XYZ file of C-alpha atoms in Angstrom:
765
model
C 9.285 -1.959 0.971
C 11.101 -3.703 -1.913
C 8.901 -6.171 -3.722
C 11.544 -8.884 -3.633
C 11.519 -8.803 0.165
C 7.774 -9.404 0.192
C 7.972 -12.343 -2.215
C 10.917 -14.035 -0.562
C 9.495 -13.513 2.912
C 6.331 -15.318 1.844
C 8.349 -18.212 0.472
C 10.567 -18.441 3.550
C 7.582 -18.275 5.888
C 5.831 -21.056 4.002
C 8.914 -23.221 4.471
C 9.590 -22.431 8.111
C 6.191 -22.280 9.816
C 5.204 -25.915 9.630
C 5.935 -26.505 13.318
C 3.549 -26.044 16.164
C 5.531 -24.008 18.668
C 5.089 -20.257 18.353
C 6.687 -17.473 20.347
C 5.642 -13.828 20.267
C 7.490 -10.960 21.919
C 6.403 -7.387 21.747
C 6.475 -3.878 23.070
C 3.446 -1.615 22.868
C 3.105 -0.065 19.398
C 5.847 -2.275 17.949
C 5.389 -3.253 14.303
C 4.245 -6.774 15.167
C 2.127 -6.501 18.276
C 1.575 -9.268 20.822
C -1.459 -10.714 22.450
C -3.556 -7.936 24.028
C -2.766 -7.220 27.641
C -5.438 -7.566 30.300
C -7.815 -4.660 30.534
C -7.166 -2.037 33.159
C -8.570 -2.293 36.624
C -12.148 -1.275 37.311
C -12.781 2.404 36.581
C -13.165 4.962 39.291
C -16.634 5.903 40.409
C -18.403 8.044 37.841
C -16.373 6.736 34.905
C -18.130 4.665 32.262
C -16.603 1.303 31.457
C -16.029 0.933 27.701
C -17.407 -2.193 26.108
C -14.920 -5.067 26.224
C -15.072 -7.535 23.344
C -12.634 -10.434 23.182
C -12.270 -12.416 19.971
C -13.172 -16.036 20.615
C -15.859 -15.375 23.225
C -19.207 -13.585 23.517
C -18.717 -13.113 27.257
C -17.117 -9.790 28.128
C -15.421 -9.212 31.469
C -13.227 -6.244 32.467
C -10.280 -8.459 33.370
C -10.691 -11.026 30.598
C -8.182 -11.915 27.940
C -8.673 -14.702 25.455
C -7.904 -18.179 26.697
C -7.180 -19.191 23.104
C -3.980 -17.810 21.498
C -4.680 -14.404 19.901
C -2.284 -12.150 18.008
C -3.137 -8.458 18.110
C -2.207 -5.849 15.486
C -3.037 -2.238 16.311
C -3.923 0.675 14.054
C -0.525 2.220 14.863
C 1.197 -0.888 13.561
C -0.820 -0.689 10.355
C -0.041 2.987 9.811
C 3.667 2.325 10.191
C 3.611 -0.212 7.362
C 1.903 2.154 4.901
C 0.114 -0.776 3.271
C -2.937 -0.272 1.050
C -3.967 -3.937 0.891
C -5.009 -5.812 4.003
C -3.460 -9.036 2.718
C -0.007 -7.425 2.623
C -0.345 -6.720 6.343
C -1.588 -10.169 7.343
C 0.943 -11.998 5.186
C 3.710 -10.625 7.411
C 2.312 -12.590 10.361
C 3.893 -16.038 10.825
C 0.540 -17.804 11.223
C -0.750 -16.521 7.870
C 0.161 -18.219 4.598
C -0.045 -16.192 1.382
C -3.262 -16.999 -0.470
C -5.374 -15.263 -3.107
C -4.154 -11.718 -3.735
C -2.851 -9.369 -6.392
C 0.231 -11.573 -6.950
C -1.823 -14.686 -7.797
C -2.684 -14.664 -11.504
C -2.579 -18.241 -12.818
C -5.534 -19.669 -10.917
C -6.319 -16.304 -9.372
C -9.851 -15.202 -8.526
C -9.299 -11.447 -8.173
C -9.945 -11.634 -4.428
C -7.822 -11.427 -1.274
C -8.262 -14.256 1.206
C -6.709 -15.279 4.533
C -5.157 -18.707 4.969
C -4.311 -19.440 8.601
C -1.711 -22.126 9.284
C -1.695 -23.232 5.638
C -4.967 -25.134 6.099
C -6.687 -23.332 3.185
C -8.692 -20.110 3.243
C -11.980 -22.005 3.412
C -10.985 -23.112 6.932
C -10.420 -19.559 8.179
C -13.378 -17.540 9.460
C -13.240 -13.765 8.886
C -15.216 -11.325 11.050
C -15.814 -7.578 10.876
C -16.548 -6.141 14.315
C -17.530 -9.630 15.406
C -19.884 -10.303 12.467
C -19.212 -12.785 9.686
C -17.810 -11.546 6.399
C -19.439 -13.614 3.647
C -17.760 -15.734 1.020
C -15.940 -13.741 -1.650
C -16.272 -15.494 -5.020
C -19.100 -17.571 -6.542
C -16.662 -19.710 -8.554
C -15.242 -21.003 -5.279
C -18.677 -21.323 -3.676
C -17.359 -20.897 -0.153
C -13.590 -20.825 -0.189
C -12.793 -17.757 1.847
C -13.961 -14.209 2.471
C -12.690 -11.391 0.268
C -10.889 -9.001 2.616
C -10.632 -6.468 -0.206
C -13.855 -5.158 1.343
C -12.013 -4.000 4.475
C -11.159 -0.255 4.418
C -7.565 -0.143 5.668
C -7.800 3.410 7.018
C -10.687 2.422 9.318
C -8.993 -0.547 10.975
C -8.672 -0.040 14.732
C -7.064 -3.443 15.229
C -6.842 -6.957 13.841
C -7.084 -9.996 16.108
C -5.979 -13.406 14.857
C -7.162 -16.348 16.936
C -5.496 -19.716 16.439
C -7.557 -22.895 16.417
C -11.177 -23.878 16.193
C -13.900 -21.512 17.320
C -17.007 -23.130 15.857
C -18.803 -23.304 19.200
C -18.764 -19.496 19.310
C -19.019 -18.466 15.649
C -20.263 -21.542 13.796
C -18.800 -23.482 10.876
C -15.547 -22.632 9.042
C -13.530 -21.561 12.117
C -11.292 -24.633 11.820
C -7.819 -23.081 11.532
C -8.872 -19.985 13.427
C -10.551 -16.587 13.239
C -9.459 -13.185 11.948
C -11.502 -10.338 13.417
C -11.155 -6.862 11.893
C -12.245 -4.221 14.391
C -13.177 -1.081 12.463
C -13.562 2.430 13.820
C -17.321 2.949 14.206
C -17.062 5.998 16.502
C -15.060 8.539 14.489
C -15.678 12.252 14.984
C -14.458 14.911 12.575
C -13.122 14.767 9.028
C -10.054 12.885 7.862
C -8.413 12.534 4.473
C -5.778 9.815 4.079
C -3.548 9.511 1.017
C -1.120 6.630 0.602
C 1.235 6.100 -2.294
C 3.969 3.577 -2.855
C 6.188 2.157 -5.518
C 8.441 -0.884 -5.722
C 12.160 -0.628 -6.353
C 14.346 -3.653 -6.941
C 17.992 -4.157 -7.842
C 18.450 -7.380 -9.767
C 21.625 -8.941 -8.486
C 22.557 -12.594 -8.635
C 20.904 -13.659 -5.381
C 20.925 -17.445 -4.997
C 22.649 -17.571 -8.405
C 19.432 -17.075 -10.345
C 21.212 -15.060 -13.044
C 23.917 -17.709 -13.267
C 21.248 -20.373 -13.643
C 19.664 -18.423 -16.498
C 23.010 -18.019 -18.233
C 23.801 -21.715 -17.795
C 20.424 -22.664 -19.226
C 20.921 -20.501 -22.302
C 24.429 -21.846 -22.822
C 23.351 -25.466 -22.456
C 20.228 -25.271 -24.625
C 21.000 -22.570 -27.132
C 17.901 -20.723 -25.987
C 17.793 -16.996 -25.518
C 15.740 -16.403 -22.382
C 16.078 -12.701 -21.632
C 17.578 -11.498 -18.370
C 15.765 -9.093 -16.100
C 16.886 -5.451 -16.188
C 19.620 -4.428 -13.751
C 17.016 -2.578 -11.668
C 13.312 -1.976 -11.724
C 11.024 0.729 -10.397
C 7.289 0.415 -10.894
C 4.052 -1.081 -9.658
C 2.890 2.221 -8.208
C -0.072 2.128 -5.862
C -2.177 5.089 -4.799
C -5.046 5.143 -2.331
C -7.219 8.026 -1.208
C -9.638 7.573 1.710
C -12.175 10.060 3.048
C -13.577 9.553 6.555
C -16.102 11.708 8.348
C -17.899 11.194 11.627
C -20.479 13.028 13.646
C -21.705 12.538 17.189
C -25.325 13.249 17.996
C -26.122 16.444 19.905
C -26.955 14.485 23.048
C -23.762 12.408 22.808
C -25.702 9.154 22.588
C -24.944 8.292 18.976
C -22.437 8.443 16.168
C -22.427 8.173 12.387
C -19.139 7.341 10.661
C -18.886 7.446 6.869
C -16.022 6.460 4.592
C -15.154 6.249 0.907
C -11.916 5.149 -0.711
C -10.306 4.820 -4.123
C -7.254 2.689 -4.924
C -5.311 2.282 -8.158
C -2.531 -0.258 -8.672
C -0.286 -0.568 -11.702
C 0.616 -3.869 -13.309
C 4.048 -5.451 -12.879
C 5.365 -8.221 -15.122
C 7.432 -11.115 -13.793
C 10.055 -10.261 -16.426
C 11.155 -7.336 -14.247
C 12.650 -9.579 -11.547
C 15.686 -11.815 -11.785
C 14.021 -14.697 -9.947
C 11.089 -14.769 -12.396
C 12.873 -13.870 -15.645
C 12.699 -17.565 -16.388
C 10.400 -20.228 -15.030
C 12.456 -21.712 -12.202
C 12.625 -25.386 -11.324
C 13.945 -26.109 -7.840
C 16.567 -28.683 -6.965
C 20.351 -29.031 -6.774
C 21.966 -28.151 -10.066
C 25.442 -29.610 -10.782
C 26.574 -26.347 -12.395
C 26.529 -24.735 -8.969
C 23.145 -23.042 -8.896
C 20.168 -23.860 -6.735
C 17.580 -23.618 -9.509
C 17.325 -24.396 -13.187
C 15.424 -22.545 -15.830
C 12.595 -24.269 -17.600
C 9.971 -23.539 -20.165
C 6.889 -24.950 -21.785
C 7.022 -27.338 -24.723
C 3.812 -25.677 -25.880
C 6.054 -23.285 -27.662
C 6.532 -20.926 -30.557
C 6.688 -21.722 -33.467
C 5.384 -24.976 -31.996
C 6.094 -28.555 -31.047
C 4.640 -31.434 -33.072
C 4.491 -34.998 -31.769
C 3.454 -37.844 -34.078
C 2.409 -40.885 -32.073
C 1.435 -44.233 -33.572
C -1.280 -46.573 -32.375
C 1.147 -48.338 -30.021
C 1.870 -45.072 -28.249
C 5.382 -44.734 -29.649
C 6.583 -41.306 -30.735
C 7.634 -41.413 -34.382
C 8.370 -37.702 -34.749
C 9.129 -34.977 -32.205
C 9.862 -31.797 -34.059
C 9.490 -28.075 -34.427
C 9.497 -25.859 -37.509
C 12.803 -24.505 -38.686
C 13.664 -22.005 -41.401
C 11.635 -22.378 -44.573
C 9.068 -24.579 -42.877
C 11.385 -27.584 -42.620
C 10.881 -29.832 -39.608
C 13.806 -30.070 -37.212
C 14.070 -32.068 -33.959
C 12.544 -30.359 -30.942
C 15.150 -29.603 -28.281
C 15.229 -27.968 -24.862
C 16.337 -24.751 -26.538
C 12.940 -24.515 -28.210
C 11.060 -24.278 -24.897
C 8.784 -21.266 -24.415
C 9.566 -18.951 -21.498
C 6.028 -18.318 -20.278
C 6.744 -16.996 -16.767
C 7.943 -13.452 -17.586
C 4.679 -12.727 -19.406
C 2.631 -13.302 -16.263
C 1.727 -10.437 -13.985
C 3.673 -10.281 -10.750
C 1.131 -7.718 -9.570
C -2.263 -7.371 -11.208
C -3.581 -3.921 -12.097
C -6.452 -3.051 -9.813
C -9.101 -0.331 -9.650
C -10.838 -0.418 -6.298
C -13.696 1.552 -4.729
C -15.189 1.163 -1.266
C -17.779 3.114 0.675
C -19.860 2.590 3.761
C -21.254 3.816 7.041
C -21.326 2.720 10.680
C -24.137 4.119 12.796
C -25.281 3.572 16.350
C -27.563 5.374 18.763
C -28.276 4.732 22.453
C -31.959 5.411 23.103
C -31.470 4.334 26.696
C -29.679 1.608 28.613
C -32.163 -0.916 27.257
C -31.834 -0.203 23.531
C -28.885 0.692 21.317
C -29.526 0.378 17.613
C -26.599 -0.103 15.253
C -25.905 -0.523 11.576
C -22.975 -1.491 9.347
C -23.121 -0.760 5.616
C -20.221 -1.722 3.355
C -19.867 -1.480 -0.426
C -17.017 -2.488 -2.710
C -16.361 -2.534 -6.430
C -13.051 -4.111 -7.399
C -11.746 -4.669 -10.930
C -8.585 -6.603 -11.659
C -6.945 -7.963 -14.793
C -5.039 -11.230 -14.370
C -2.554 -11.914 -17.164
C -0.700 -15.088 -18.108
C 1.166 -16.235 -21.221
C -0.629 -16.728 -24.565
C -3.107 -19.497 -25.209
C -2.866 -21.720 -28.259
C -3.087 -25.315 -29.349
C -2.178 -27.239 -26.197
C -1.259 -30.897 -25.971
C -4.419 -32.775 -25.121
C -6.374 -34.721 -27.637
C -4.620 -35.092 -30.999
C -5.480 -32.525 -33.665
C -6.591 -33.478 -37.153
C -4.760 -31.807 -40.026
C -5.930 -32.370 -43.595
C -3.043 -33.848 -45.569
C -4.284 -31.853 -48.569
C -3.506 -28.656 -46.661
C -1.487 -26.555 -49.139
C 0.485 -25.004 -46.276
C 2.257 -28.273 -45.386
C 5.885 -28.516 -46.407
C 7.334 -31.656 -47.936
C 9.003 -32.607 -44.654
C 5.718 -32.135 -42.788
C 3.843 -34.243 -45.319
C 6.447 -36.963 -45.007
C 6.472 -36.993 -41.196
C 2.741 -36.696 -40.629
C 1.021 -38.053 -43.734
C 3.570 -40.519 -45.113
C 4.112 -38.255 -48.077
C 0.487 -38.513 -49.251
C -1.887 -35.589 -49.732
C -4.920 -37.804 -49.230
C -6.829 -38.179 -45.972
C -5.994 -36.708 -42.564
C -3.160 -37.000 -40.095
C -3.609 -39.300 -37.123
C -2.005 -39.139 -33.733
C -0.606 -35.623 -34.202
C -0.245 -33.701 -30.962
C 0.376 -29.972 -31.357
C 1.667 -27.517 -28.799
C 1.752 -24.047 -30.364
C 1.416 -20.689 -28.599
C -0.891 -18.131 -30.161
C 1.704 -15.401 -29.720
C 0.041 -13.328 -32.436
C -3.168 -13.228 -30.385
C -1.567 -11.732 -27.267
C -1.415 -12.812 -23.632
C -4.452 -14.260 -21.895
C -6.224 -11.723 -19.704
C -8.920 -12.462 -17.163
C -10.893 -9.297 -16.395
C -12.628 -9.858 -13.061
C -15.051 -7.506 -11.309
C -16.531 -8.090 -7.864
C -19.306 -5.836 -6.606
C -20.168 -6.468 -2.952
C -22.821 -5.114 -0.591
C -23.023 -5.951 3.092
C -25.551 -4.721 5.653
C -25.859 -5.432 9.377
C -28.801 -4.140 11.440
C -29.134 -4.787 15.139
C -30.297 -3.736 18.561
C -28.713 -4.476 21.916
C -28.962 -3.353 25.491
C -29.559 -4.272 29.103
C -32.613 -6.175 30.284
C -31.723 -5.688 33.945
C -28.589 -5.574 36.071
C -27.827 -9.220 35.289
C -28.824 -9.707 31.653
C -28.016 -8.069 28.311
C -29.196 -8.963 24.828
C -27.995 -8.535 21.250
C -30.152 -9.273 18.177
C -28.981 -8.706 14.609
C -29.864 -9.252 10.972
C -27.157 -9.469 8.338
C -27.401 -9.621 4.553
C -24.582 -9.703 2.038
C -24.403 -10.079 -1.707
C -21.439 -10.593 -4.051
C -21.857 -10.116 -7.799
C -19.194 -11.435 -10.162
C -18.571 -10.452 -13.783
C -15.736 -12.374 -15.412
C -14.559 -11.800 -18.998
C -11.702 -13.959 -20.234
C -9.887 -12.507 -23.247
C -7.375 -13.792 -25.830
C -8.216 -17.457 -25.425
C -8.903 -19.675 -28.429
C -11.530 -22.239 -29.366
C -10.325 -25.819 -29.866
C -13.244 -26.415 -32.252
C -12.238 -23.433 -34.369
C -8.598 -24.593 -34.379
C -9.651 -27.936 -35.831
C -11.717 -26.160 -38.488
C -8.755 -23.875 -39.252
C -6.462 -26.929 -39.702
C -8.885 -28.669 -42.083
C -7.725 -26.708 -45.146
C -8.104 -27.615 -48.832
C -7.245 -25.832 -52.081
C -10.186 -23.594 -52.914
C -11.145 -21.628 -56.006
C -8.027 -20.650 -57.903
C -5.938 -22.815 -55.574
C -6.442 -20.462 -52.628
C -6.198 -22.367 -49.302
C -9.693 -22.491 -47.827
C -11.305 -24.044 -44.772
C -13.178 -27.209 -45.682
C -16.045 -25.850 -43.608
C -16.087 -22.613 -45.625
C -19.580 -21.434 -46.358
C -21.003 -22.566 -43.053
C -24.051 -20.445 -42.323
C -23.943 -20.855 -38.552
C -21.987 -22.366 -35.695
C -18.314 -22.066 -34.907
C -17.369 -22.801 -38.519
C -18.901 -19.538 -39.654
C -16.227 -17.227 -41.036
C -13.438 -19.824 -40.795
C -9.985 -18.588 -41.811
C -7.070 -21.042 -42.255
C -4.531 -20.900 -39.416
C -1.175 -21.379 -41.095
C 1.208 -22.267 -38.291
C 3.153 -24.582 -40.634
C 5.010 -21.831 -42.479
C 6.977 -19.339 -40.365
C 5.509 -15.835 -40.266
C 2.323 -16.675 -42.164
C -0.315 -16.439 -39.428
C -2.679 -13.682 -40.528
C -4.601 -11.265 -38.357
C -7.805 -12.659 -39.830
C -6.872 -16.190 -38.738
C -6.014 -14.996 -35.252
C -9.293 -13.115 -35.080
C -11.220 -16.218 -36.114
C -9.836 -18.615 -33.472
C -9.869 -15.926 -30.751
C -12.825 -16.635 -28.475
C -13.724 -14.872 -25.214
C -15.225 -16.604 -22.215
C -17.913 -14.995 -20.087
C -19.363 -15.945 -16.715
C -21.469 -14.273 -14.071
C -22.080 -15.316 -10.520
C -23.649 -14.312 -7.260
C -23.470 -15.236 -3.584
C -26.072 -14.170 -1.038
C -25.588 -14.546 2.682
C -28.377 -14.079 5.259
C -27.767 -14.388 8.996
C -30.164 -13.812 11.894
C -28.640 -13.987 15.378
C -30.017 -13.370 18.856
C -28.199 -14.004 22.119
C -28.415 -13.222 25.830
C -25.516 -12.692 28.220
C -26.068 -13.034 31.953
C -24.015 -12.477 35.077
C -25.403 -15.100 37.428
C -23.348 -13.694 40.248
C -26.278 -11.338 40.766
C -28.283 -14.436 41.729
C -25.623 -15.824 44.021
C -24.155 -18.306 41.527
C -20.641 -17.685 42.728
C -17.891 -19.528 44.563
C -16.799 -18.129 47.934
C -13.209 -18.182 46.684
C -13.992 -15.752 43.858
C -15.154 -12.152 43.807
C -17.274 -12.551 40.660
C -19.791 -15.129 39.563
C -20.697 -17.370 36.665
C -21.275 -15.602 33.338
C -23.226 -17.260 30.566
C -24.228 -16.568 26.981
C -27.036 -18.378 25.181
C -28.396 -17.776 21.718
C -29.679 -18.994 18.378
C -28.636 -18.342 14.811
C -30.126 -18.859 11.349
C -27.729 -18.816 8.410
C -28.651 -19.112 4.706
C -25.976 -19.134 1.991
C -26.864 -19.391 -1.699
C -24.303 -19.371 -4.507
C -24.579 -19.637 -8.267
C -22.170 -19.294 -11.158
C -23.391 -19.130 -14.753
C -20.739 -19.609 -17.461
C -21.280 -19.216 -21.191
C -21.100 -22.204 -23.531
C -17.369 -21.779 -24.161
C -16.536 -22.108 -20.463
C -19.155 -24.762 -19.747
C -18.295 -27.029 -22.698
C -14.544 -26.838 -22.219
C -13.975 -25.442 -25.710
C -11.503 -22.777 -24.553
C -8.066 -24.248 -25.111
C -6.317 -22.310 -22.351
C -8.641 -23.322 -19.491
C -7.531 -26.894 -18.893
C -11.034 -28.297 -19.226
C -14.700 -27.527 -18.821
C -15.922 -25.081 -16.181
C -19.584 -25.987 -15.738
C -22.055 -23.824 -13.900
C -23.081 -24.612 -10.356
C -25.842 -23.418 -8.083
C -27.116 -24.390 -4.666
C -27.700 -23.305 -1.114
C -27.181 -24.385 2.481
C -29.320 -23.397 5.466
C -28.315 -23.990 9.071
C -30.315 -23.543 12.266
C -28.186 -23.390 15.375
C -28.297 -22.982 19.121
C -25.268 -22.163 21.239
C -24.199 -21.802 24.846
C -21.081 -20.431 26.537
C -20.070 -20.045 30.182
C -17.119 -18.624 32.092
C -16.615 -19.402 35.758
C -14.053 -17.796 38.096
C -12.881 -20.399 40.620
C -10.322 -18.434 42.604
C -9.438 -14.755 42.590
C -6.805 -12.791 44.524
C -5.638 -15.728 46.614
C -2.074 -16.714 47.560
C -0.356 -18.424 44.576
C -3.524 -17.886 42.534
C -4.178 -14.410 41.308
C -6.882 -15.865 39.071
C -8.168 -19.285 38.068
C -10.951 -19.377 35.491
C -12.556 -21.924 33.196
C -14.797 -21.548 30.174
C -16.918 -23.943 28.177
C -18.934 -23.606 24.994
C -21.285 -25.734 22.904
C -23.143 -25.288 19.605
C -25.699 -27.554 17.952
C -26.285 -27.087 14.228
C -28.994 -28.585 12.029
C -28.313 -28.258 8.283
C -30.840 -28.364 5.452
C -28.717 -31.045 3.762
C -29.714 -33.595 6.373
C -26.761 -33.623 8.741
C -26.263 -32.235 12.234
C -23.096 -31.151 14.025
C -21.963 -30.655 17.600
C -19.071 -28.391 18.448
C -17.636 -27.515 21.817
C -14.743 -25.929 23.653
C -13.159 -26.172 27.051
C -10.507 -23.791 28.351
C -8.793 -22.888 31.553
C -6.357 -20.176 32.571
C -4.368 -19.764 35.746
C -2.371 -16.765 36.906
C -0.324 -17.781 39.963
C 0.894 -14.180 40.208
C 0.087 -10.954 38.394
C 3.086 -11.303 36.059
C 2.543 -14.870 34.803
C -0.432 -16.580 33.262
C -0.925 -20.133 31.944
C -3.743 -21.070 29.587
C -4.940 -24.175 27.776
C -7.852 -25.104 25.505
C -9.422 -28.049 23.768
C -11.939 -27.403 20.995
C -13.940 -29.271 18.396
C -14.687 -27.337 15.206
C -16.398 -28.180 11.930
C -16.527 -26.994 8.337
C -19.644 -27.763 6.347
C -19.134 -28.559 2.631
C -19.593 -25.567 0.348
C -21.795 -25.247 -2.727
C -19.073 -26.161 -5.231
C -18.039 -29.224 -3.222
C -21.654 -30.359 -3.034
C -23.288 -29.492 -6.318
C -20.642 -28.932 -9.003
C -21.353 -31.162 -12.058
C -18.692 -33.719 -12.896
C -16.246 -32.772 -15.623
C -12.776 -33.639 -16.855
C -10.314 -30.873 -16.062
C -6.856 -30.206 -14.629
C -6.663 -31.624 -11.132
C -2.986 -32.082 -10.279
C -2.810 -35.819 -10.914
C 0.226 -37.692 -12.160
C 0.475 -40.817 -14.319
C 2.768 -43.410 -12.707
C 2.453 -45.586 -15.814
C 3.804 -43.061 -18.325
C 7.273 -42.621 -19.763
C 9.964 -45.137 -20.753
C 10.542 -46.197 -17.113
C 7.156 -46.043 -15.346
C 7.019 -45.633 -11.575
C 4.509 -48.490 -11.326
C 5.261 -52.095 -12.170
C 3.749 -53.794 -15.234
C 1.342 -55.652 -12.949
C 0.191 -52.466 -11.235
C -0.236 -50.627 -14.523
C -2.141 -53.574 -15.977
C -4.774 -52.974 -13.307
C -5.323 -49.506 -14.808
C -5.780 -50.908 -18.314
C -2.212 -50.667 -19.630
C -1.322 -53.597 -21.894
C 2.092 -55.243 -22.036
C 2.695 -53.661 -25.442
C 1.836 -50.208 -24.126
C 3.943 -50.459 -20.970
C 6.985 -48.182 -21.265
C 5.621 -46.514 -24.400
C 2.949 -44.229 -22.938
C 3.752 -40.638 -23.749
C 4.132 -38.558 -20.564
C 2.301 -35.263 -20.312
C 4.715 -32.705 -21.700
C 3.533 -30.001 -19.294
C 3.115 -32.301 -16.257
C -0.557 -31.306 -16.238
C -2.967 -34.218 -16.112
C -6.727 -34.141 -16.278
C -9.033 -35.967 -13.954
C -12.736 -36.438 -13.385
C -13.775 -33.880 -10.793
C -17.068 -32.680 -9.415
C -19.254 -32.280 -6.368
C -20.760 -34.886 -4.092
C -24.139 -34.120 -2.479
C -23.482 -36.803 0.152
C -20.518 -34.995 1.698
C -20.554 -34.562 5.448
C -18.813 -31.826 7.494
C -15.128 -31.918 8.318
C -14.131 -32.118 11.957
C -11.105 -30.538 13.606
C -9.789 -31.035 17.127
C -7.580 -28.249 18.440
C -5.554 -28.222 21.625
C -3.379 -25.355 22.751
C -1.214 -24.413 25.706
C 0.380 -21.060 26.403
C 2.399 -19.055 28.898
C 2.189 -15.278 29.129
C 4.676 -13.014 30.904
C 3.764 -9.414 31.762
C 6.527 -8.395 34.204
C 5.535 -5.416 36.297
C 9.124 -4.110 36.261
C 8.960 -3.801 32.423
C 5.911 -1.668 31.614
C 4.216 -2.395 28.275
C 6.272 -5.558 27.745
C 4.622 -8.910 27.092
C 5.953 -12.263 26.002
C 3.777 -15.185 24.919
C 4.732 -18.766 24.180
C 1.943 -20.825 22.641
C 1.782 -24.423 21.496
C -1.085 -25.572 19.306
C -2.082 -28.791 17.607
C -4.867 -28.833 14.991
């Protein structure tokens, strides 16, 4: 599949799926499969009824389908796509918005997460064979499960349920649930090899090449075009599966191991990312305009006086002479970013179960993953933030620089000098991220008698993170490297030279003021890696009973089956910690946008739940089936709050071929560790400043309330990169979010069209 199709499809889907009316049509084994059809009629005498599990309910019935809207993707559908990453499969579904994955590098975590309905991955609950998949990254503290752990070759089906399901599965099922059903009953040996490569012809779709040419012509810049075509980004995956049934036929052991290797792809290879696009109508006829960063090369220098007025806005021309900074001096950062991150991925695991008798089946799920990715973005450097101090005695300063920044004097230091200069000599920033995950589920289930069954399980998961950030620079070292004086014999020397410890040790002057004079030693001095390690542990104990009260006569005379109930209790303990080094924690790394302090904490919940399904009418005139279900869960959290979640649903089939269904549910999401316990710090947070620029958006009176004086109004320098810092951090007093979901659907399964189903579903979250 061409890469451009994948990218554009994601963008189009994000724009077009904001509504709340969804329609799904399908034919069995089509590429996008519909809601699962009702199970077959009761088996003939002597046949064993296979276990029926419906996502969104713990109550299994032979004729049951989910009352909540569920999209079903079969293993045949998955095999037809040839995908090696689960996210690539899910992102083709209209209810899934692209989230963390191999194409997310700036702000990426090296994980793959599912974002249902665009409500954020932390509001989507992910299950594996009905059991929770833990959170994927300690830096997020609870912002989505990493579906990289899912072995693609073992997927039997994927079921995507829309809307809240907290009464059944607990917190986080606000936007919905994704349940991966894996093959835990394989017999034999299977070797699966997948390989793929992207091919793209760079035309002038949506006039992106024209926009690039217009930008270069208008600015005098020389942003490079993408090649006429590109082939690359090869992916290979090898999976080994083996399974063995026990001699008596009562058990099975399924083992798997996989290896995946993905090559890197740069954004420069595609026409639509050969420059950093800005959207909007462009008078020249295009739909986009190129843009770049004013943190550029050889640099942008802004001299601002005490009143906030810019007295000099320049870059360095030939011979070190200052010239006015223009749009043509912008830095084209986008093409240096990875479009696809290189990835080395290992998984292994086993699924075992054995039926001792009808009263006891023991089962186990073991899953392991080691995933290593490198996320690359454009070079770091001296970014506009706080003004830098340059010693006016610095021998590297030209006469024009001395005049503009020091008033022609070699005494003292510059004031109010903002510098935006890319460390091109130091290479692109690379974030090397490794996640090592273990997950274990142990359980026993079986029948108590003809009416009651039980299921008790213990689950433990652990995620270990190792994060090494390379080719960033230290702001402290940059300031030391700018504070340069004539040394012995007139050799330019750091004023801090001779420091025996600290960041000043080994200081080398960073001469960005004379073209081509940055030395490898200077680059090596300011280059500073960032290191952080983290861990998430997840412990869940669950026990529940399912009963068919029809055996006790709890049944309406108008129905052929009785009331079914499920009751249970659950204990859930999540602990997360992230430990950064001093460079990350103190905010000294220039390319990070602020401090990234460590955070640690845990949340324990103790819960009880109840679910019931009642047939009211079955096989009557104008009512083939009329059923209702209810559910309730009470949760008591260690943080001092309690939650109540519930659901109510009803479905009605007037005839065999038509079914109506509707639900109303209340779901919750408890705050995660980062939201609760993260220390406050100043960092990038997406704010804007309505009081900046020559024509502020706010009035003088409104800006005065933020501390802007009359003299400052209209003279506040706007952020050149449109990236503002804010005070962010956790709040231990946060309470859970609440979501109310209603849905209504119609299903058609016409008997005269075998294997055809059509579903129309409306939802409101």
